[in-house]
Amino acid sequence: AQSVTQLDSQVPVFEEAPVELRCNYSSSVSVYLFWYVQYPNQGLQLLLKYLSGSTLVESINGFEAEFNKSQTSFHLRKPSVHISDTAEYFCAVRSSQGGSEKLVFGKGTKLTVNP
Amino acid sequence: DTAVSQTPKYLVTQMGNDKSIKCEQNLGHDTMYWYKQDSKKFLKIMFSYNNKELIINETVPNRFSPKSPDKAHLNLHINSLELGDSAVYFCASSPSYGSYEQYFGPGTRLTVT
């Protein structure tokens, strides 16, 4: 079964510092990977996705993630974070099993950006 | 305009009671989901409906019964509530089954006392 592991449960950083949120996946089939963001007291929003093609994918608010097949990773990065980036970030993988398809989420990484 | 809405936002109730959570999406999507997020923020799918038909049932206790009266609505009824049912329940939708971009509602925080 496909799964993802988010290696850090909490990541505190200072404003304007770079950040990397780590995600490793386990999948024996073609991989579709996603990052979702959950701002406080809100539902999840899709941040970016990798389906095929270029291994580097970008979001509109400056985040990027790189699909690395040899390391089975899909880490999320931002060169300079803002206070408003404080949120919970979830890595997810497409899972196909028994004819059903679904997203399997990691346990989340809480990013806290301090002034 | 709210894309995916849920009511109520908060629900506090006692063990043994029966409660319902309602979800509506105005995106014209075919597929809707219910997720449970526990106190450690772990998010797990419970059910998926496509065009009002049940597609995924993730070994959820049969005290939980989803119902989709039409493509735009997916409700969740819970019988005989237990302490362990306390969580945030999220409704989500996607354009079609197998489309992985999902749009989430704001969540319903259920507290069972």
Tab-separated table of C-alpha atoms in Angstrom:
chain	number	residue	atom	x	y	z
A	1	ALA	CA	0.000	0.000	0.000
A	2	GLN	CA	1.133	3.509	-0.729
A	3	SER	CA	2.072	5.713	2.199
A	4	VAL	CA	3.901	8.915	3.090
A	5	THR	CA	6.088	9.775	6.038
A	6	GLN	CA	6.586	13.335	7.165
A	7	LEU	CA	9.769	13.351	9.130
A	8	ASP	CA	9.179	16.433	11.242
A	9	SER	CA	6.051	17.036	13.292
A	10	GLN	CA	7.007	20.647	14.058
A	11	VAL	CA	9.295	23.124	12.317
A	12	PRO	CA	9.838	26.536	13.912
A	13	VAL	CA	11.644	29.166	11.837
A	14	PHE	CA	12.197	32.882	11.839
A	15	GLU	CA	10.589	35.161	9.290
A	16	GLU	CA	12.541	35.472	6.010
A	17	ALA	CA	14.507	32.285	6.733
A	18	PRO	CA	14.446	29.357	4.297
A	19	VAL	CA	12.482	26.249	5.205
A	20	GLU	CA	12.288	22.631	4.086
A	21	LEU	CA	9.484	20.292	5.095
A	22	ARG	CA	10.404	16.684	4.445
A	23	CYS	CA	8.224	13.990	2.947
A	24	ASN	CA	9.159	10.460	1.907
A	25	TYR	CA	6.787	8.164	0.080
A	26	SER	CA	6.335	4.476	-0.406
A	27	SER	CA	4.738	3.354	-3.630
A	28	SER	CA	5.114	0.462	-6.008
A	29	VAL	CA	3.159	2.074	-8.822
A	30	SER	CA	3.330	5.363	-10.682
A	31	VAL	CA	3.438	8.117	-8.129
A	32	TYR	CA	1.139	11.084	-7.770
A	33	LEU	CA	2.196	13.328	-4.895
A	34	PHE	CA	0.617	16.358	-3.270
A	35	TRP	CA	1.174	18.993	-0.636
A	36	TYR	CA	-1.860	20.425	1.135
A	37	VAL	CA	-1.848	23.338	3.600
A	38	GLN	CA	-4.225	23.834	6.514
A	39	TYR	CA	-4.347	27.326	8.008
A	40	PRO	CA	-5.633	27.600	11.588
A	41	ASN	CA	-9.295	26.667	11.904
A	42	GLN	CA	-9.700	26.043	8.183
A	43	GLY	CA	-9.968	23.099	5.820
A	44	LEU	CA	-7.107	21.848	3.694
A	45	GLN	CA	-6.117	23.579	0.450
A	46	LEU	CA	-4.059	22.090	-2.340
A	47	LEU	CA	-0.659	23.778	-2.451
A	48	LEU	CA	0.998	21.872	-5.301
A	49	LYS	CA	1.019	18.516	-7.023
A	50	TYR	CA	3.288	16.208	-8.994
A	51	LEU	CA	1.607	13.960	-11.537
A	52	SER	CA	4.240	13.623	-14.257
A	53	GLY	CA	6.712	15.682	-16.260
A	54	SER	CA	9.035	18.182	-14.617
A	55	THR	CA	10.196	16.969	-11.233
A	56	LEU	CA	10.160	20.501	-9.819
A	57	VAL	CA	6.702	21.899	-9.149
A	58	GLU	CA	5.846	25.335	-7.834
A	59	SER	CA	2.955	27.013	-6.087
A	60	ILE	CA	1.736	30.558	-6.576
A	61	ASN	CA	2.933	31.684	-3.134
A	62	GLY	CA	6.595	30.787	-3.502
A	63	PHE	CA	6.694	27.173	-2.332
A	64	GLU	CA	8.255	24.476	-4.468
A	65	ALA	CA	8.674	20.735	-4.187
A	66	GLU	CA	10.950	18.341	-6.013
A	67	PHE	CA	10.052	14.783	-6.872
A	68	ASN	CA	13.123	12.619	-6.305
A	69	LYS	CA	12.540	9.047	-7.407
A	70	SER	CA	15.890	7.670	-6.260
A	71	GLN	CA	15.380	9.021	-2.748
A	72	THR	CA	11.581	8.492	-2.783
A	73	SER	CA	11.139	12.029	-1.534
A	74	PHE	CA	8.939	15.028	-2.246
A	75	HIS	CA	10.280	17.731	0.058
A	76	LEU	CA	8.625	21.136	0.228
A	77	ARG	CA	10.801	24.250	0.263
A	78	LYS	CA	10.508	27.987	0.426
A	79	PRO	CA	13.541	30.306	0.263
A	80	SER	CA	12.038	32.991	2.517
A	81	VAL	CA	8.990	32.446	4.724
A	82	HIS	CA	6.423	34.930	5.992
A	83	ILE	CA	4.426	35.011	9.188
A	84	SER	CA	1.376	34.163	7.083
A	85	ASP	CA	2.930	30.805	6.103
A	86	THR	CA	2.288	29.551	9.628
A	87	ALA	CA	0.098	26.495	9.097
A	88	GLU	CA	-0.025	22.715	9.096
A	89	TYR	CA	1.361	21.130	5.932
A	90	PHE	CA	0.307	17.682	4.748
A	91	CYS	CA	2.040	15.518	2.197
A	92	ALA	CA	-0.223	13.039	0.379
A	93	VAL	CA	0.121	10.215	-2.146
A	94	ARG	CA	-2.376	8.674	-4.527
A	95	SER	CA	-3.250	5.173	-3.395
A	96	SER	CA	-4.842	2.617	-5.691
A	97	GLN	CA	-5.969	-0.527	-3.961
A	98	GLY	CA	-8.720	-2.992	-4.593
A	99	GLY	CA	-10.140	-0.915	-7.404
A	100	SER	CA	-10.536	2.187	-5.266
A	101	GLU	CA	-8.460	5.309	-5.491
A	102	LYS	CA	-7.900	7.723	-2.652
A	103	LEU	CA	-5.423	10.135	-1.119
A	104	VAL	CA	-3.337	8.922	1.798
A	105	PHE	CA	-2.071	11.745	3.979
A	106	GLY	CA	0.990	12.007	6.153
A	107	LYS	CA	0.681	13.064	9.777
A	108	GLY	CA	1.398	16.681	9.011
A	109	THR	CA	4.164	19.166	9.816
A	110	LYS	CA	3.318	22.234	11.807
A	111	LEU	CA	5.272	25.198	10.449
A	112	THR	CA	5.516	28.120	12.839
A	113	VAL	CA	7.074	31.318	11.517
A	114	ASN	CA	8.257	33.644	14.267
A	115	PRO	CA	9.004	37.368	13.893
B	1	ASP	CA	-19.418	32.145	-2.379
B	2	THR	CA	-18.506	29.181	-0.228
B	3	ALA	CA	-17.381	26.245	-2.359
B	4	VAL	CA	-17.756	23.469	0.221
B	5	SER	CA	-19.805	24.238	3.297
B	6	GLN	CA	-20.516	22.197	6.392
B	7	THR	CA	-23.001	22.583	9.212
B	8	PRO	CA	-22.671	22.802	12.078
B	9	LYS	CA	-19.186	24.160	12.659
B	10	TYR	CA	-19.152	22.968	16.256
B	11	LEU	CA	-21.087	20.114	17.808
B	12	VAL	CA	-20.963	19.214	21.491
B	13	THR	CA	-23.023	16.250	22.598
B	14	GLN	CA	-23.154	13.432	25.109
B	15	MET	CA	-22.247	9.804	24.686
B	16	GLY	CA	-25.019	7.711	23.252
B	17	ASN	CA	-26.657	10.500	21.306
B	18	ASP	CA	-27.258	10.493	17.548
B	19	LYS	CA	-26.102	13.455	15.464
B	20	SER	CA	-25.806	14.522	11.836
B	21	ILE	CA	-23.377	16.715	9.936
B	22	LYS	CA	-24.357	18.205	6.603
B	23	CYS	CA	-22.167	19.058	3.636
B	24	GLU	CA	-22.919	20.928	0.444
B	25	GLN	CA	-20.710	21.822	-2.506
B	26	ASN	CA	-21.568	24.317	-5.235
B	27	LEU	CA	-18.665	23.441	-7.524
B	28	GLY	CA	-20.565	21.012	-9.716
B	29	HIS	CA	-18.257	18.183	-8.662
B	30	ASP	CA	-19.191	14.532	-9.032
B	31	THR	CA	-17.254	13.124	-6.068
B	32	MET	CA	-17.532	13.879	-2.381
B	33	TYR	CA	-15.682	12.608	0.681
B	34	TRP	CA	-15.773	12.496	4.444
B	35	TYR	CA	-12.506	12.622	6.383
B	36	LYS	CA	-11.807	12.347	10.098
B	37	GLN	CA	-8.969	14.365	11.643
B	38	ASP	CA	-8.019	13.230	15.130
B	39	SER	CA	-6.488	15.238	17.939
B	40	LYS	CA	-3.005	14.640	16.531
B	41	LYS	CA	-4.084	16.131	13.204
B	42	PHE	CA	-3.953	12.758	11.448
B	43	LEU	CA	-6.341	12.863	8.493
B	44	LYS	CA	-8.013	9.682	7.291
B	45	ILE	CA	-10.636	9.104	4.650
B	46	MET	CA	-13.901	7.578	5.828
B	47	PHE	CA	-16.175	7.538	2.786
B	48	SER	CA	-16.212	8.536	-0.836
B	49	TYR	CA	-19.274	8.991	-3.034
B	50	ASN	CA	-19.306	9.397	-6.785
B	51	ASN	CA	-22.547	10.532	-8.404
B	52	LYS	CA	-24.428	9.618	-5.233
B	53	GLU	CA	-22.966	6.104	-5.153
B	54	LEU	CA	-20.734	4.829	-2.362
B	55	ILE	CA	-17.243	4.129	-3.706
B	56	ILE	CA	-15.051	3.930	-0.619
B	57	ASN	CA	-15.947	2.763	2.871
B	58	GLU	CA	-12.806	2.626	4.945
B	59	THR	CA	-13.835	0.055	7.570
B	60	VAL	CA	-15.680	2.699	9.503
B	61	PRO	CA	-17.985	1.425	12.283
B	62	ASN	CA	-21.519	0.986	11.018
B	63	ARG	CA	-22.644	3.600	13.545
B	64	PHE	CA	-21.517	6.011	10.838
B	65	SER	CA	-23.917	6.219	7.919
B	66	PRO	CA	-23.325	8.591	5.025
B	67	LYS	CA	-26.130	9.645	2.749
B	68	SER	CA	-25.987	11.483	-0.554
B	69	PRO	CA	-29.400	12.771	-1.638
B	70	ASP	CA	-27.868	14.359	-4.720
B	71	LYS	CA	-24.426	15.101	-6.172
B	72	ALA	CA	-24.124	18.366	-4.298
B	73	HIS	CA	-24.829	16.990	-0.832
B	74	LEU	CA	-23.208	14.397	1.388
B	75	ASN	CA	-24.433	14.070	4.944
B	76	LEU	CA	-22.986	12.030	7.786
B	77	HIS	CA	-25.168	10.538	10.492
B	78	ILE	CA	-23.583	9.074	13.595
B	79	ASN	CA	-25.496	6.817	15.979
B	80	SER	CA	-24.675	6.058	19.590
B	81	LEU	CA	-21.810	8.513	19.821
B	82	GLU	CA	-18.693	7.442	21.701
B	83	LEU	CA	-15.870	9.444	23.279
B	84	GLY	CA	-13.522	8.254	20.542
B	85	ASP	CA	-15.683	9.900	17.910
B	86	SER	CA	-14.463	13.301	19.091
B	87	ALA	CA	-12.569	14.779	16.138
B	88	VAL	CA	-12.819	17.285	13.335
B	89	TYR	CA	-14.795	15.931	10.393
B	90	PHE	CA	-14.027	17.361	6.979
B	91	CYS	CA	-16.130	17.128	3.887
B	92	ALA	CA	-14.369	17.454	0.531
B	93	SER	CA	-15.218	17.259	-3.150
B	94	SER	CA	-13.369	16.720	-6.397
B	95	PRO	CA	-14.395	17.155	-10.039
B	96	SER	CA	-14.557	13.423	-10.708
B	97	TYR	CA	-13.536	10.119	-9.194
B	98	GLY	CA	-9.793	9.750	-9.577
B	99	SER	CA	-9.288	13.500	-9.726
B	100	TYR	CA	-6.883	14.186	-6.906
B	101	GLU	CA	-7.393	17.885	-6.413
B	102	GLN	CA	-9.823	17.934	-3.547
B	103	TYR	CA	-11.598	20.961	-2.134
B	104	PHE	CA	-12.192	20.840	1.597
B	105	GLY	CA	-14.892	22.335	3.745
B	106	PRO	CA	-14.053	24.242	6.945
B	107	GLY	CA	-14.643	21.223	9.166
B	108	THR	CA	-17.026	20.292	11.970
B	109	ARG	CA	-15.483	19.945	15.406
B	110	LEU	CA	-17.367	17.189	17.222
B	111	THR	CA	-16.882	16.876	20.967
B	112	VAL	CA	-18.464	13.929	22.745
B	113	THR	CA	-18.655	14.237	26.536
